[in-house]
Short mmCIF file of C-alpha atoms in Angstrom, two decimals:
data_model
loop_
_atom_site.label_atom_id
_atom_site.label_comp_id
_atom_site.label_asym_id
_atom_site.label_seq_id
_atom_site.Cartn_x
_atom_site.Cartn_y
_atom_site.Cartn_z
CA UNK A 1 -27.57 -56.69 24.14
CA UNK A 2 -28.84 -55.33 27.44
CA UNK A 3 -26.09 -57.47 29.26
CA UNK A 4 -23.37 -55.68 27.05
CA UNK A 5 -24.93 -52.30 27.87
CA UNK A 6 -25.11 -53.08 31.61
CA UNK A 7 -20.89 -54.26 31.11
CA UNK A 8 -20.18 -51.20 29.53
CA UNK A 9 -21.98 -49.00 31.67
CA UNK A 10 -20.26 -50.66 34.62
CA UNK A 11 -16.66 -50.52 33.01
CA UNK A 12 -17.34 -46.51 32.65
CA UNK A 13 -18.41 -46.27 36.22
CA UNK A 14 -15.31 -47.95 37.48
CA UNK A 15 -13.11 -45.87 35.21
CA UNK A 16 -15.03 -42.60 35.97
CA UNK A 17 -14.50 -43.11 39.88
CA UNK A 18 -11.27 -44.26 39.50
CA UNK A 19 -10.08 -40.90 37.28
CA UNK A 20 -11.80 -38.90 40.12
CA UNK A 21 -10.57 -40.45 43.15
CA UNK A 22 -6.66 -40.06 42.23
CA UNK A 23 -4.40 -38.11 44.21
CA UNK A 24 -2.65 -35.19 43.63
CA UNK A 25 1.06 -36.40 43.68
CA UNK A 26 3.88 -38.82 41.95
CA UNK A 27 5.95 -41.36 42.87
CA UNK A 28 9.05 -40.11 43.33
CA UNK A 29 11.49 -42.31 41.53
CA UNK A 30 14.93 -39.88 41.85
CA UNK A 31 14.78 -40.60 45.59
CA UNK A 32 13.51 -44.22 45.68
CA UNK A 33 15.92 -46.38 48.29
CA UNK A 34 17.43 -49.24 46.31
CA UNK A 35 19.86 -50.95 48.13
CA UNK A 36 21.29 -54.67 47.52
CA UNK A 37 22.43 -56.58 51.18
CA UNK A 38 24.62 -59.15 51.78
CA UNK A 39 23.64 -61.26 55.17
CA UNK A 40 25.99 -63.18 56.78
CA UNK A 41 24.38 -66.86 57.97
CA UNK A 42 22.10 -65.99 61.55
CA UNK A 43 23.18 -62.64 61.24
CA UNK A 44 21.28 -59.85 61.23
CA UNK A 45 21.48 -56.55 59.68
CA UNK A 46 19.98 -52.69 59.66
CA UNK A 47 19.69 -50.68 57.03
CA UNK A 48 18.25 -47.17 56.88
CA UNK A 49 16.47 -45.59 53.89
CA UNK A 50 17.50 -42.66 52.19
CA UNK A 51 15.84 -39.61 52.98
CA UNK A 52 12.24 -39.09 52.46
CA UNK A 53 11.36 -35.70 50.57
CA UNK A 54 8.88 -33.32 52.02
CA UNK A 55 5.47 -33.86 51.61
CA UNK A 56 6.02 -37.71 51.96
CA UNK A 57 2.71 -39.32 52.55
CA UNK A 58 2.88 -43.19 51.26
CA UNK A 59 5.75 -45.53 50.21
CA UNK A 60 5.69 -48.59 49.35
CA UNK A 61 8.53 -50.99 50.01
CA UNK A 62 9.52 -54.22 48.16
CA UNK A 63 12.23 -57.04 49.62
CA UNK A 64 13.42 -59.55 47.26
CA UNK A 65 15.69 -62.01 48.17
CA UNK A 66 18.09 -63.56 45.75
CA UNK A 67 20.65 -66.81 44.57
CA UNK A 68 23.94 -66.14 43.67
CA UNK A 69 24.14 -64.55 39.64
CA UNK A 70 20.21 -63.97 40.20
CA UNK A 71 18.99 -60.21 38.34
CA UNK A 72 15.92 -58.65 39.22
CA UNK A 73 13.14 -59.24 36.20
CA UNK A 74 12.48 -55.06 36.95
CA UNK A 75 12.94 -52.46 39.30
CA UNK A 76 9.76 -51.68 41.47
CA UNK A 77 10.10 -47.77 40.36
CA UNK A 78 9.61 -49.11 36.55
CA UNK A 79 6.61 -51.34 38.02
CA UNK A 80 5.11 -48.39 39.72
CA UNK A 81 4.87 -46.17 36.49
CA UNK A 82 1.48 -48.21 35.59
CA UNK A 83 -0.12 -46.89 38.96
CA UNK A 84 -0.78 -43.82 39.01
CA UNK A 85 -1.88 -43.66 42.59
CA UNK A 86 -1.01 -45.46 45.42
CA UNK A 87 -4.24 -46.38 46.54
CA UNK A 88 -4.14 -48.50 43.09
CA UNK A 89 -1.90 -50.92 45.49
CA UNK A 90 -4.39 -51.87 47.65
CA UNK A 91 -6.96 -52.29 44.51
CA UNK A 92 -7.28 -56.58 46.00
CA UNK A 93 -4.73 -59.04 45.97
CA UNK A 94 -3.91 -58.50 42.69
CA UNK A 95 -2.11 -55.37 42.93
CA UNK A 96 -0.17 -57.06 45.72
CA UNK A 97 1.20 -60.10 43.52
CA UNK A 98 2.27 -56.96 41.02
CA UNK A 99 4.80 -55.71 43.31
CA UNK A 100 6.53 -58.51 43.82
CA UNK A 101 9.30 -59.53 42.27
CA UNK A 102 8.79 -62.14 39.15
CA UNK A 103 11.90 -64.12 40.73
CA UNK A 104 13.36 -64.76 44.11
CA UNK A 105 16.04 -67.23 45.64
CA UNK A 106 14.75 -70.35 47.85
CA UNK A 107 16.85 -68.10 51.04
CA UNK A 108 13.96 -66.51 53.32
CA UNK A 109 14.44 -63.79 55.80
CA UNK A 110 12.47 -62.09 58.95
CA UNK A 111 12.58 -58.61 58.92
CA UNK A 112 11.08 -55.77 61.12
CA UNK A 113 10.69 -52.04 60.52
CA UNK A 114 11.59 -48.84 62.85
CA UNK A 115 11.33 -45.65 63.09
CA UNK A 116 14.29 -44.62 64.95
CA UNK A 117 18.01 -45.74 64.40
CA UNK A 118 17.98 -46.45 68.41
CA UNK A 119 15.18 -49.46 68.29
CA UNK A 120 16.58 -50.41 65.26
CA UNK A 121 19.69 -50.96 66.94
CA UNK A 122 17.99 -52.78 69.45
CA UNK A 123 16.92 -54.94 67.60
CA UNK A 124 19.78 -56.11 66.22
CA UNK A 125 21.50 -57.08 69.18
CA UNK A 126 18.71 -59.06 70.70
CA UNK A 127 16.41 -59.96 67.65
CA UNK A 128 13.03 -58.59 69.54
CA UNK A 129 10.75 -57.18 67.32
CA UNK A 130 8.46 -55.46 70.14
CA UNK A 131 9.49 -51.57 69.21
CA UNK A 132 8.97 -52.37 65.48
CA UNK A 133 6.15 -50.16 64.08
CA UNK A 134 5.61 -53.47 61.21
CA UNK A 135 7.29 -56.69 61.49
CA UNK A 136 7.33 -59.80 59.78
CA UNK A 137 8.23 -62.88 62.10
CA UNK A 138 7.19 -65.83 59.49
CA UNK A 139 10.46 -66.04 57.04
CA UNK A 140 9.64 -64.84 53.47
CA UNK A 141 11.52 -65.25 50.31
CA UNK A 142 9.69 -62.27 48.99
CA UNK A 143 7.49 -59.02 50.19
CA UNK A 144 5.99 -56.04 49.27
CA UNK A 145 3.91 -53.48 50.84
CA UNK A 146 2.31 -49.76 50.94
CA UNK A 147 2.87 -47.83 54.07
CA UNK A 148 0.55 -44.27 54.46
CA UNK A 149 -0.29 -41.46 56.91
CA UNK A 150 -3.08 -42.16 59.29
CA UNK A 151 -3.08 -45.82 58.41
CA UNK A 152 0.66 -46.93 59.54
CA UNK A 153 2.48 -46.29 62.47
CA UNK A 154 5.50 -46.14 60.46
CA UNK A 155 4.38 -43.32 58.60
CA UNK A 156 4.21 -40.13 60.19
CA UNK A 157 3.94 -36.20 59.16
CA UNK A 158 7.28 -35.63 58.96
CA UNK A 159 8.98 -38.60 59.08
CA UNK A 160 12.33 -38.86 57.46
CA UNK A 161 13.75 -42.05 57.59
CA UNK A 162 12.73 -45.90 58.28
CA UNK A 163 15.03 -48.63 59.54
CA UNK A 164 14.71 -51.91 58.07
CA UNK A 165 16.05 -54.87 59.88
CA UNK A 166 17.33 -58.28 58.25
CA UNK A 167 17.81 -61.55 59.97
CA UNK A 168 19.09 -64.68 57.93
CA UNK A 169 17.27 -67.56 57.89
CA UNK A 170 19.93 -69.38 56.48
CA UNK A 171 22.47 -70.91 59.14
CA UNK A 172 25.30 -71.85 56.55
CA UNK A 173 25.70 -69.66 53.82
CA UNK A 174 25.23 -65.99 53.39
CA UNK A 175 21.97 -64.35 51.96
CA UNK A 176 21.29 -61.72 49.52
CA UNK A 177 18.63 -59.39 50.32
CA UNK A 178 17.20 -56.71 47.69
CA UNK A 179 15.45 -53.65 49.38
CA UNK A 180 13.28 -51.26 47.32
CA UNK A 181 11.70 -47.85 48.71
CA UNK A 182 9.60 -45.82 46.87
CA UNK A 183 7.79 -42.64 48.45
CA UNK A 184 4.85 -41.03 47.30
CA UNK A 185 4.93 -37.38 47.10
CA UNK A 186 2.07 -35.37 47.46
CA UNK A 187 1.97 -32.56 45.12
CA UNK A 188 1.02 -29.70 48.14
CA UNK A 189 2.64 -30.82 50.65
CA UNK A 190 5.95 -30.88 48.70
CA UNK A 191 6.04 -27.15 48.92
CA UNK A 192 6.11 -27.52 52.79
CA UNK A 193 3.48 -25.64 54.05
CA UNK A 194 2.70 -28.04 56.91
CA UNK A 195 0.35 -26.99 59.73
CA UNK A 196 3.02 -25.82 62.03
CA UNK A 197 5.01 -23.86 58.99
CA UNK A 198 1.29 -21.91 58.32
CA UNK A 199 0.80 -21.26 61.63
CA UNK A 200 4.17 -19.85 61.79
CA UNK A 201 3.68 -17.27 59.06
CA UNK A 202 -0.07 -16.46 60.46
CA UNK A 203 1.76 -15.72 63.98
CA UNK A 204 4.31 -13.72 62.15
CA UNK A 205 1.63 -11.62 60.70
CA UNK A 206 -0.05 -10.63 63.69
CA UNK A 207 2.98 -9.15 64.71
CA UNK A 208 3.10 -6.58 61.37
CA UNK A 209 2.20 -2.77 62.00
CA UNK A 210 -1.15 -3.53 59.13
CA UNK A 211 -2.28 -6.40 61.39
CA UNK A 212 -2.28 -3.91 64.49
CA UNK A 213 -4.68 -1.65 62.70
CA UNK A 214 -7.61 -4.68 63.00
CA UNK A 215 -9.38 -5.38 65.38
CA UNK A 216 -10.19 -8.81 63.79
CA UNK A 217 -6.53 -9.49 61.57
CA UNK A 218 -7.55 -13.52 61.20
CA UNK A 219 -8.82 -12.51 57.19
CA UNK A 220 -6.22 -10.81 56.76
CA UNK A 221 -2.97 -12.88 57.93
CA UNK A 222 -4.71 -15.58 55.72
CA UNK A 223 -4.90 -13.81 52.93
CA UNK A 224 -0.94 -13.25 53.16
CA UNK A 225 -0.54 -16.84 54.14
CA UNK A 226 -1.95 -17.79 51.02
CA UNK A 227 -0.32 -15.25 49.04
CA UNK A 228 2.97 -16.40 50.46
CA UNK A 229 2.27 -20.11 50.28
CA UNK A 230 1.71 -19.89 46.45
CA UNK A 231 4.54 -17.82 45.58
CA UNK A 232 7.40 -19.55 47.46
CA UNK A 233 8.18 -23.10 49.00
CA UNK A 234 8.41 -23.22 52.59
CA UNK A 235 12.33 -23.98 52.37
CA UNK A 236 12.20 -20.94 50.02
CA UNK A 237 10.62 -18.67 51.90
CA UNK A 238 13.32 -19.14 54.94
CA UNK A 239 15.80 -19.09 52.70
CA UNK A 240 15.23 -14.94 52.30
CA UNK A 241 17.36 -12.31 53.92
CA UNK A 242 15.23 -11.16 56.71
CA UNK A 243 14.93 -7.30 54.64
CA UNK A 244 13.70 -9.46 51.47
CA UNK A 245 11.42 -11.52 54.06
CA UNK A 246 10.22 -7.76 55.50
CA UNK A 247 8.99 -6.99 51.78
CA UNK A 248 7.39 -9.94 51.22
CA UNK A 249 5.42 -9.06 54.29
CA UNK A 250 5.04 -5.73 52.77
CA UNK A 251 4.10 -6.37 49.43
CA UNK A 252 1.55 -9.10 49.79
CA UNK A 253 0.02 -7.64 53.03
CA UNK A 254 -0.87 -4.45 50.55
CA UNK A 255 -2.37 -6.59 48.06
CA UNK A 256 -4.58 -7.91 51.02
CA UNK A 257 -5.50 -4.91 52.06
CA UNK A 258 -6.36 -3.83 48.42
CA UNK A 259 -8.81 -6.80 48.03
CA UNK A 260 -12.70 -6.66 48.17
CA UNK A 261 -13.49 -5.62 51.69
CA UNK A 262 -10.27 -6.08 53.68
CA UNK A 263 -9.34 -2.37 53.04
CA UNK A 264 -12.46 -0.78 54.55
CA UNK A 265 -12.34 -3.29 57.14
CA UNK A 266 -9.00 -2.16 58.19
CA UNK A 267 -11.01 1.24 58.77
CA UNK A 268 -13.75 0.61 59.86
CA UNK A 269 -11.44 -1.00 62.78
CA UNK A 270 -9.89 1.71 63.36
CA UNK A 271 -12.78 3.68 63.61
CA UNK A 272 -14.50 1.77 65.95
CA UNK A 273 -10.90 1.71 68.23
CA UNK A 274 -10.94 5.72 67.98
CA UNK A 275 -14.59 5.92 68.88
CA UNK A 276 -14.04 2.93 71.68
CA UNK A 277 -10.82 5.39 73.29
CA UNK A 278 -12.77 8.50 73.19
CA UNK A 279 -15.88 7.42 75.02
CA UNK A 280 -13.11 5.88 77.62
CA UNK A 281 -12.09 9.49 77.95
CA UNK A 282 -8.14 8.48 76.12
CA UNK A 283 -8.18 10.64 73.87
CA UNK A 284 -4.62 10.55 72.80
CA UNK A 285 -5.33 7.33 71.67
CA UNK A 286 -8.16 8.22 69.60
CA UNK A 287 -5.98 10.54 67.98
CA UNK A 288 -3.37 8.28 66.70
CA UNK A 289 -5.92 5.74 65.18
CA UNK A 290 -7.44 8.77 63.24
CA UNK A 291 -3.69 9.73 61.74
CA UNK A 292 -3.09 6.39 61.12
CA UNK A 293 -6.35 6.66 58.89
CA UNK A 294 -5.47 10.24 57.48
CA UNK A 295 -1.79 9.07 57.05
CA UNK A 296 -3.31 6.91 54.41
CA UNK A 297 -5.49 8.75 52.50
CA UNK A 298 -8.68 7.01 53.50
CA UNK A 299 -10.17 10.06 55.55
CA UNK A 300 -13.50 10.95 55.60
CA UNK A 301 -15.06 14.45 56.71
CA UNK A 302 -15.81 12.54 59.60
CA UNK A 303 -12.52 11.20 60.57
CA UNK A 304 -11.22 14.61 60.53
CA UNK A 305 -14.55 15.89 62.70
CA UNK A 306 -13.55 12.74 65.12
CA UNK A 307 -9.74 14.48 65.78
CA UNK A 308 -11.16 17.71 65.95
CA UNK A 309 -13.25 17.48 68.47
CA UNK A 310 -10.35 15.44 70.28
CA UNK A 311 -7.91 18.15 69.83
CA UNK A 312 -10.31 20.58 71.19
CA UNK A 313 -10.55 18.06 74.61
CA UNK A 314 -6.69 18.04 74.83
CA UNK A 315 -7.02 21.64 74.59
CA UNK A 316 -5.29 21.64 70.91
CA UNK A 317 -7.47 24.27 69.49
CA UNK A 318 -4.82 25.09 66.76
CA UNK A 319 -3.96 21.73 65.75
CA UNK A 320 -8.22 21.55 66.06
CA UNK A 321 -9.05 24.27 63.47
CA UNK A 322 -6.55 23.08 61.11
CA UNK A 323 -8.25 19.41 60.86
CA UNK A 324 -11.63 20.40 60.72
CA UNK A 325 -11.02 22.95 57.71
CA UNK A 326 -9.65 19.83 55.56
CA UNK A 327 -12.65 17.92 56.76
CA UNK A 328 -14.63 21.10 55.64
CA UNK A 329 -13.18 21.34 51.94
CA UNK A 330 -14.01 17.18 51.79
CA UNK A 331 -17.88 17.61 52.43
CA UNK A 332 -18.73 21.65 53.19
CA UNK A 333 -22.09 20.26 53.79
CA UNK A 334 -21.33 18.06 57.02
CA UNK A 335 -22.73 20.33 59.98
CA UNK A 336 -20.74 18.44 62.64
CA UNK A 337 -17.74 19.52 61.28
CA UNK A 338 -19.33 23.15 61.17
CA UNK A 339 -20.31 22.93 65.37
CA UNK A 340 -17.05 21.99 66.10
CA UNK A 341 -15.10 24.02 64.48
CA UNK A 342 -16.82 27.39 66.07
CA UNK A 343 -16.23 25.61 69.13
CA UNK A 344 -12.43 25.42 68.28
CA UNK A 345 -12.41 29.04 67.45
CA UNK A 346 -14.43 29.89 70.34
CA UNK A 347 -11.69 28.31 72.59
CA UNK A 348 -8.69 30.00 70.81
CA UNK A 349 -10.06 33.14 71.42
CA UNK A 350 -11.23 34.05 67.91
CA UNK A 351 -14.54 34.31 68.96
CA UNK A 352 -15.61 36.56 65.93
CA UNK A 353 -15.34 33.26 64.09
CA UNK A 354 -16.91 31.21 66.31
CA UNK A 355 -19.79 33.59 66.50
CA UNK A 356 -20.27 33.52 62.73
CA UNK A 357 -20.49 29.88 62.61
CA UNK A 358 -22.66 29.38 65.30
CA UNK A 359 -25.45 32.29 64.05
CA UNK A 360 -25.40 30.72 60.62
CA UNK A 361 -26.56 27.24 61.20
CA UNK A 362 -28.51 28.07 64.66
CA UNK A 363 -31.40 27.04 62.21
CA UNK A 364 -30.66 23.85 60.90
CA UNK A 365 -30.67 20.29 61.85
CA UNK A 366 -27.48 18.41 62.17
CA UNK A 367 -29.74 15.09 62.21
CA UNK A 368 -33.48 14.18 61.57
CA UNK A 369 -33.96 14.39 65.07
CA UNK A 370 -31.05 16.59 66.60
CA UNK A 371 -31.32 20.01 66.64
CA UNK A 372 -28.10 22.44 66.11
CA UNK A 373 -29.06 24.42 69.08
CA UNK A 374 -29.65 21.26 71.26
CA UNK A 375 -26.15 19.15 70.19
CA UNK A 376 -24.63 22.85 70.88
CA UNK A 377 -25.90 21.97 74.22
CA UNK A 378 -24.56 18.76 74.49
CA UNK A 379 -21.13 19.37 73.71
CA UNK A 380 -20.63 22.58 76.20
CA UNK A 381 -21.64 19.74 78.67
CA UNK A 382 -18.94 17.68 77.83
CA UNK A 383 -16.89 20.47 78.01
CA UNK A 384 -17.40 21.41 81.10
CA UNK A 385 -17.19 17.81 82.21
CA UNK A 386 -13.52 17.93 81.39
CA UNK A 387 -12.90 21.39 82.26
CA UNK A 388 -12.65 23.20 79.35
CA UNK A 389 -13.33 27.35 79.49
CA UNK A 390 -16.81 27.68 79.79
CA UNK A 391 -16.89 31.59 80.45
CA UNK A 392 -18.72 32.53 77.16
CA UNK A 393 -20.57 29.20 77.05
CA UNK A 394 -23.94 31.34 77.93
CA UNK A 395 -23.24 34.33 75.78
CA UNK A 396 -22.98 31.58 72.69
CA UNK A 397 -26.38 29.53 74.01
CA UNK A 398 -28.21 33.18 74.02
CA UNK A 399 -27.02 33.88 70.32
CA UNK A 400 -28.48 30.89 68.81
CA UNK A 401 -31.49 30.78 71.18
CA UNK A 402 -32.73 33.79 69.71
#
């Protein structure tokens, strides 16, 4: 009883791991390489497969050599419906004997396989196998084999094609050699988003007007990578006008930026750039990140307290006041809006303004620790640093001194 427990137990084990290691793929049977070749006696022969489809990562190849009138018991694509993954092949001997063919003629053959039509041609004019990525040099009647990425030389990302090369063994009467290919697609890489082909939509983001705004767009060109990668095939994809490309760009690069966190990051980023260009003294720059925030909606009191005081160091004063009053109806409350603001009336000459603002808060905190009075301070410093009017500077500091 325990010995049928322990068998059954086993048998689940085997059938669990099995289920679990599978890949995600099929065989490919609509664009399998069948082709049947006639040999001429110590002749030899090349024959290239049909094209392999994209995302190609095994094959497995059968040769069957046949007597006149003989019929193949049954095609290796009908044999390969029973394995549902191609690392079933190499599951022992056993799956080897499966693949081959139930019959075969008493004719043998050497063959070799290339990867290029050059060697291939090569060796057919002097018979040496050397440039062959497999070869078989021992004459067989019958063969079969699985050929894979990162195990074959034969097998490469993006390879194609394969040249197989024939020589008779037979020096009086012709030969008849069966050749069966059948590739392995994998399910993802079907859709032809190979390294190179993400990398070139990730380099084509960095190039968009959203990426500009980051100062960190990595998250964010992934994000559309992905997008992209689900939606279309590769193939697809470069199929599109270039204006229905541009909107693809468009569309999924807003659905990034509406996602958890890559919105506010775009912000933040262009915060930090506006703060980064004002302390470097450019302030046009630091202007154009805060449109590009305010062009978007996403403004904050702050934001519009940032161009303000800006403005008022280009000497804007109009363009000043005007900001600062929409930063003013957002948060009425934000004192730093407030200072500058009297400071942009007090250099456009509306000093009446300026003075009421500046009497009014004279009191209050702007911080837990900074005063109005001494930040007041402060920024007629910086003013005068970059030349700004400073005649009624004093007549201000004696106002809210008092």
């Amino acid at each position: 009883m325990q010995v049928k427990k322990l068998v059954l137990l086993l048998f689940v084990s085997i059938i669990y791991q099995s289920g679990f290691a599978q890949k995600d793929g099929y065989w490919d049977k609509d664009r399998s390489t069948t082709k049947e070749i006639i040999v001429s006696a110590r002749n030899r022969i090349v024959i290239k497969t049909d094209d392999f489809p994209i995302g190609t990562t095994e094959l497995i190849y059968r040769i069957t050599l046949l007597d006149d009138n003989q019929q193949l018991a049954g095609s290796l694509v009908s044999l390969l419906k029973s394995i549902p993954d191609p690392t079933g092949i190499s599951q022992g001997t056993a799956g080897a004997v499966f693949l081959l063919s139930k019959i075969s003629g008493e004719d043998k053959c050497k063959y070799a396989v290339f990867s290029s039509n050059e060697m291939a041609l090569d060796y057919q004019k002097t018979a040496a196998m050397n440039k062959a990525c497999l070869s078989q040099g021992t004459a067989v009647s019958k063969d079969a084999k699985r050929l894979s990425i990162g195990t074959s030389v034969c097998l490469q990302s993006g390879t194609r094609n394969l040249w197989f090369g024939f020589e008779s063994s037979n020096w009086v009467m012709k030969q008849k050699i069966i050749l069966e290919v059948v590739p392995w697609i994998d399910a993802k890489l079907s859709r032809g988003w190979t390294l190179e082909n993400r990398k070139f939509i990730i380099n084509q983001c960095k190039t968009s007007a959203l990426a500009n705004k980051l100062v960190n767009s990595d998250d964010f060109c992934i994000c559309l990578e992905e997008k992209i990668q689900k939606q279309f095939k590769f193939e697809e994809f470069q199929s599109l006008l270039l204006m229905e490309q541009t909107k693809a760009y468009k569309d999924f690069g807003n659905s990034c930026v509406n996602e958890i966190g890559v919105s506010k990051g775009i912000y933040d980023d262009l915060r930090t750039r506006a703060e980064n260009f004002a302390k470097k003294g450019d302030y046009g720059n630091s202007i154009t990140q805060y449109r590009s925030i305010i062009s978007e909606g996403k403004a904050t009191a702050l934001d519009y307290n940032g161009i303000g005081l800006n403005y008022i160091l280009t000497k804007q004063y109009g363009k000043a006041i005007k900001f600062l009053k929409e930063g003013e109806k957002l948060d009425g409350t934000e004192l730093l809006v407030k200072l500058n603001l009297a400071h942009a009336y007090l250099f456009n000459n509306e000093y009446g303004n300026a003075k009421t603002i500046y009497k009014e808060y004279r009191s209050q905190n702007l911080t837990s620790n900074l005063s109005w009075n001494q930040k007041t301070k402060q920024d007629f410093a910086l003013f005068e640093k970059v030349g700004l009017p400073s005649s009624d500077f004093e007549k201000v500091l004696k106002l809210i001194n008092k």
